[in-house]
Amino acid sequence: MNDPSKRPNGYPQGLDGPMKAMSPGVVDFLFRQLVAGEPPEDVQWRREGTVLGEQQPGAELARRLAETDVESLTPVELFDYVRAAQRLGAWAGRLRESAVARYCSPERPATPGRHSDASA
């Protein structure tokens, strides 16, 4: 009777609750890891280069996030993915703020082809 699937209201949100995070690809991966006696997370990608959680914000991080199959990520990897996306967004926000500050600066360089008052 401890099995929540056999209790009334055992899964009050149905399979759209926490179970939704377990895509078929993740379930298959976790099963293969269990059978092989490996840890329940993918450690191979850690050996292939910079882990997503340590990748510096920039074009390479944006490329890696865009090319990632989110459906195949384990919950731990999905958490790292979200954190990396947040870092990238914050980095892009700082670039935008810097560009706006430069654009709005009264000491903005003259537009090419136009003369400033100082050279007239």
Coordinates of N, CA and C in Angstrom, one line a residue:
M1 N 0.8 -1.2 0.0 CA 0.0 0.0 0.0 C 0.9 1.3 0.0
N2 N 2.2 1.1 0.1 CA 3.1 2.2 0.0 C 3.3 2.8 -1.4
D3 N 2.8 2.0 -2.4 CA 3.0 2.5 -3.8 C 2.0 3.6 -4.1
P4 N 2.5 4.8 -4.3 CA 1.6 5.9 -4.6 C 0.7 5.7 -5.8
S5 N 1.1 4.9 -6.7 CA 0.2 4.7 -7.9 C -1.0 3.9 -7.6
K6 N -1.0 3.2 -6.5 CA -2.1 2.3 -6.1 C -3.0 3.0 -5.1
R7 N -2.6 4.2 -4.6 CA -3.5 4.9 -3.6 C -4.3 5.9 -4.4
P8 N -5.5 6.1 -3.9 CA -6.3 7.2 -4.5 C -5.6 8.5 -4.2
N9 N -5.6 9.4 -5.2 CA -4.9 10.6 -5.1 C -3.4 10.5 -4.8
G10 N -2.8 9.3 -5.2 CA -1.4 9.1 -5.0 C -0.5 10.0 -5.8
Y11 N -1.0 10.4 -7.0 CA -0.3 11.4 -7.8 C -1.3 12.5 -8.0
P12 N -1.5 13.4 -7.1 CA -2.6 14.4 -7.3 C -2.5 15.2 -8.6
Q13 N -1.3 15.4 -9.1 CA -1.1 16.1 -10.3 C -1.0 15.2 -11.5
G14 N -1.2 13.9 -11.3 CA -1.1 12.9 -12.4 C 0.4 12.8 -12.8
L15 N 0.6 12.4 -14.0 CA 2.0 12.3 -14.5 C 2.5 13.6 -15.1
D16 N 1.7 14.7 -14.9 CA 2.2 16.0 -15.3 C 2.9 16.7 -14.2
G17 N 3.0 16.1 -13.0 CA 3.7 16.7 -11.9 C 5.2 16.4 -12.1
P18 N 5.8 15.9 -11.0 CA 7.3 15.7 -11.0 C 7.7 14.6 -12.0
M19 N 6.8 13.7 -12.4 CA 7.1 12.6 -13.3 C 7.3 13.1 -14.7
K20 N 6.8 14.3 -15.0 CA 6.9 14.8 -16.4 C 8.4 15.0 -16.7
A21 N 9.2 15.3 -15.8 CA 10.7 15.6 -16.0 C 11.4 14.3 -16.5
M22 N 10.8 13.2 -16.3 CA 11.5 11.9 -16.7 C 11.0 11.6 -18.2
S23 N 11.7 12.1 -19.1 CA 11.3 11.8 -20.5 C 11.8 10.4 -20.8
P24 N 11.3 9.8 -21.9 CA 11.7 8.4 -22.2 C 13.2 8.2 -22.4
G25 N 13.8 9.3 -22.9 CA 15.3 9.2 -23.1 C 16.0 9.2 -21.8
V26 N 15.5 9.9 -20.8 CA 16.1 9.9 -19.5 C 15.9 8.6 -18.8
V27 N 14.7 8.1 -18.9 CA 14.4 6.8 -18.3 C 15.3 5.7 -18.9
D28 N 15.5 5.7 -20.2 CA 16.3 4.7 -20.9 C 17.8 4.9 -20.4
F29 N 18.2 6.1 -20.3 CA 19.6 6.3 -19.9 C 19.8 5.8 -18.5
L30 N 18.9 6.2 -17.6 CA 19.0 5.8 -16.2 C 19.0 4.3 -16.0
F31 N 18.1 3.6 -16.8 CA 18.1 2.1 -16.8 C 19.4 1.5 -17.2
R32 N 20.0 2.1 -18.3 CA 21.3 1.5 -18.8 C 22.4 1.8 -17.8
Q33 N 22.4 2.9 -17.1 CA 23.3 3.2 -16.1 C 23.2 2.2 -14.9
L34 N 21.9 2.0 -14.5 CA 21.7 1.0 -13.4 C 22.2 -0.4 -13.7
V35 N 21.9 -0.8 -15.0 CA 22.3 -2.2 -15.4 C 23.8 -2.3 -15.4
A36 N 24.5 -1.2 -15.9 CA 25.9 -1.2 -16.0 C 26.7 -1.0 -14.7
G37 N 25.9 -0.7 -13.7 CA 26.5 -0.4 -12.4 C 27.2 1.0 -12.3
E38 N 26.8 1.9 -13.2 CA 27.4 3.2 -13.3 C 26.5 4.2 -12.4
P39 N 27.1 5.4 -12.1 CA 26.3 6.4 -11.4 C 25.1 6.9 -12.2
P40 N 24.0 7.3 -11.6 CA 22.9 7.8 -12.3 C 23.0 9.1 -13.0
E41 N 24.1 9.5 -13.4 CA 24.3 10.7 -14.2 C 25.4 10.4 -15.3
D42 N 25.3 11.2 -16.3 CA 26.2 11.1 -17.4 C 27.5 11.7 -17.1
V43 N 28.6 10.9 -16.9 CA 29.9 11.5 -16.6 C 30.8 11.6 -17.8
Q44 N 30.4 11.0 -18.9 CA 31.2 11.0 -20.1 C 31.4 12.4 -20.6
W45 N 30.4 13.2 -20.6 CA 30.5 14.6 -21.1 C 31.5 15.4 -20.3
R46 N 31.7 15.0 -19.0 CA 32.6 15.7 -18.2 C 34.1 15.5 -18.7
R47 N 34.3 14.4 -19.3 CA 35.7 14.0 -19.8 C 35.9 14.7 -21.2
E48 N 34.9 15.2 -21.8 CA 35.1 15.7 -23.2 C 35.4 17.2 -23.3
G49 N 35.5 17.8 -22.2 CA 35.8 19.3 -22.2 C 35.2 20.0 -21.1
T50 N 35.1 21.3 -21.2 CA 34.5 22.1 -20.2 C 33.1 21.7 -19.9
V51 N 32.7 21.5 -18.6 CA 31.4 21.2 -18.3 C 30.5 22.4 -18.5
L52 N 29.2 22.2 -18.7 CA 28.3 23.3 -19.0 C 28.3 24.3 -17.8
G53 N 28.4 23.8 -16.6 CA 28.3 24.7 -15.4 C 29.5 25.6 -15.3
E54 N 30.6 25.2 -16.0 CA 31.9 26.0 -15.8 C 32.2 26.8 -17.1
Q55 N 31.4 26.6 -18.2 CA 31.6 27.3 -19.4 C 31.4 28.8 -19.2
Q56 N 32.4 29.6 -19.7 CA 32.3 31.1 -19.6 C 31.2 31.6 -20.5
P57 N 30.4 32.6 -20.0 CA 29.3 33.1 -20.9 C 29.9 33.7 -22.2
G58 N 29.2 33.5 -23.2 CA 29.7 34.0 -24.5 C 29.1 33.2 -25.6
A59 N 29.7 33.3 -26.8 CA 29.2 32.7 -28.0 C 29.2 31.1 -27.9
E60 N 30.3 30.6 -27.3 CA 30.4 29.1 -27.2 C 29.3 28.6 -26.3
L61 N 29.1 29.3 -25.2 CA 28.0 28.8 -24.3 C 26.7 28.9 -25.0
A62 N 26.4 29.9 -25.7 CA 25.1 30.1 -26.5 C 25.0 28.9 -27.5
R63 N 26.1 28.6 -28.2 CA 26.0 27.5 -29.1 C 25.7 26.2 -28.5
R64 N 26.4 25.9 -27.3 CA 26.2 24.7 -26.6 C 24.8 24.5 -26.1
L65 N 24.2 25.6 -25.6 CA 22.9 25.6 -25.1 C 21.9 25.4 -26.2
A66 N 22.1 26.0 -27.3 CA 21.2 25.9 -28.5 C 21.2 24.5 -29.1
E67 N 22.4 23.8 -29.0 CA 22.5 22.5 -29.6 C 22.2 21.3 -28.6
T68 N 21.9 21.7 -27.4 CA 21.6 20.6 -26.4 C 20.1 20.1 -26.6
D69 N 20.0 18.8 -26.5 CA 18.7 18.1 -26.6 C 18.2 18.1 -25.1
V70 N 17.3 19.1 -24.8 CA 16.9 19.2 -23.4 C 16.1 18.0 -22.9
E71 N 15.4 17.4 -23.8 CA 14.6 16.2 -23.5 C 15.4 15.0 -23.0
S72 N 16.7 15.0 -23.3 CA 17.6 13.9 -23.0 C 18.4 14.1 -21.7
L73 N 18.2 15.3 -21.1 CA 19.0 15.6 -19.9 C 18.4 15.0 -18.7
T74 N 19.3 14.6 -17.8 CA 18.9 14.1 -16.5 C 18.5 15.3 -15.6
P75 N 17.8 15.1 -14.5 CA 17.4 16.3 -13.7 C 18.6 17.1 -13.2
V76 N 19.7 16.5 -12.9 CA 20.9 17.2 -12.5 C 21.5 18.0 -13.7
E77 N 21.5 17.4 -14.9 CA 22.0 18.1 -16.1 C 21.1 19.2 -16.5
L78 N 19.8 19.0 -16.3 CA 18.8 20.1 -16.6 C 19.0 21.3 -15.7
F79 N 19.3 21.0 -14.4 CA 19.6 22.1 -13.5 C 20.8 22.9 -13.9
D80 N 21.9 22.2 -14.3 CA 23.1 22.9 -14.8 C 22.8 23.6 -16.1
Y81 N 21.9 23.1 -16.9 CA 21.5 23.8 -18.2 C 20.8 25.1 -17.9
V82 N 19.9 25.1 -16.9 CA 19.1 26.3 -16.6 C 20.1 27.3 -16.0
R83 N 21.0 26.9 -15.1 CA 21.9 27.8 -14.5 C 22.8 28.5 -15.6
A84 N 23.3 27.7 -16.5 CA 24.1 28.2 -17.6 C 23.3 29.2 -18.5
A85 N 22.1 28.9 -18.7 CA 21.2 29.8 -19.5 C 21.0 31.1 -18.7
Q86 N 20.9 31.0 -17.4 CA 20.8 32.3 -16.6 C 22.0 33.1 -16.7
R87 N 23.2 32.4 -16.6 CA 24.5 33.2 -16.7 C 24.6 33.8 -18.0
L88 N 24.2 33.1 -19.1 CA 24.3 33.7 -20.4 C 23.4 34.9 -20.5
G89 N 22.2 34.8 -20.0 CA 21.2 35.9 -20.0 C 21.8 37.2 -19.3
A90 N 22.4 36.9 -18.1 CA 22.9 38.0 -17.3 C 24.1 38.7 -18.1
W91 N 24.9 37.9 -18.7 CA 26.0 38.4 -19.5 C 25.5 39.2 -20.6
A92 N 24.5 38.7 -21.3 CA 24.0 39.5 -22.5 C 23.3 40.8 -22.0
G93 N 22.7 40.8 -20.8 CA 22.1 42.0 -20.2 C 23.2 43.0 -19.9
R94 N 24.3 42.6 -19.4 CA 25.4 43.5 -19.1 C 26.0 44.1 -20.4
L95 N 26.1 43.3 -21.5 CA 26.5 43.9 -22.8 C 25.5 44.9 -23.3
R96 N 24.2 44.6 -23.1 CA 23.2 45.6 -23.6 C 23.3 46.9 -22.8
E97 N 23.4 46.8 -21.5 CA 23.5 48.0 -20.6 C 24.7 48.8 -20.9
S98 N 25.8 48.1 -21.2 CA 27.0 48.9 -21.6 C 26.9 49.6 -22.9
A99 N 26.2 48.9 -23.9 CA 26.0 49.6 -25.2 C 25.1 50.8 -25.0
V100 N 24.0 50.6 -24.3 CA 23.0 51.7 -24.1 C 23.7 52.9 -23.4
A101 N 24.5 52.6 -22.4 CA 25.3 53.7 -21.7 C 26.2 54.4 -22.6
R102 N 26.9 53.7 -23.5 CA 27.8 54.3 -24.4 C 27.0 55.1 -25.4
Y103 N 25.8 54.6 -25.9 CA 25.0 55.3 -26.8 C 24.4 56.6 -26.2
C104 N 24.1 56.6 -25.0 CA 23.5 57.7 -24.3 C 24.5 58.7 -23.7
S105 N 25.8 58.3 -23.8 CA 26.8 59.2 -23.2 C 26.9 60.5 -24.0
P106 N 27.0 61.6 -23.3 CA 27.2 62.9 -24.1 C 28.5 63.0 -24.8
E107 N 29.5 62.2 -24.5 CA 30.8 62.2 -25.1 C 30.9 61.1 -26.2
R108 N 29.8 60.8 -26.8 CA 29.7 59.8 -27.8 C 30.5 60.3 -29.0
P109 N 31.3 59.4 -29.7 CA 32.1 59.8 -30.8 C 31.2 60.2 -32.0
A110 N 31.7 61.2 -32.7 CA 30.9 61.7 -33.9 C 30.6 60.6 -34.9
T111 N 29.4 60.8 -35.5 CA 29.0 59.8 -36.5 C 30.0 60.0 -37.7
P112 N 30.4 58.9 -38.3 CA 31.3 59.0 -39.5 C 30.7 59.8 -40.6
G113 N 31.5 60.7 -41.2 CA 31.0 61.5 -42.3 C 30.5 62.9 -41.8
R114 N 30.3 63.0 -40.5 CA 29.8 64.2 -39.9 C 30.9 64.8 -39.1
H115 N 31.0 66.1 -39.1 CA 32.1 66.8 -38.3 C 31.5 67.2 -36.9
S116 N 32.3 67.1 -35.9 CA 31.9 67.5 -34.6 C 32.1 69.0 -34.5
D117 N 31.5 69.7 -33.4 CA 31.6 71.1 -33.2 C 33.1 71.5 -32.9
A118 N 33.9 70.6 -32.3 CA 35.2 70.9 -32.0 C 36.1 71.0 -33.2
S119 N 35.8 70.4 -34.3 CA 36.7 70.4 -35.5 C 36.2 71.5 -36.5
A120 N 35.1 72.1 -36.2 CA 34.6 73.1 -37.2 C 35.2 74.5 -37.0

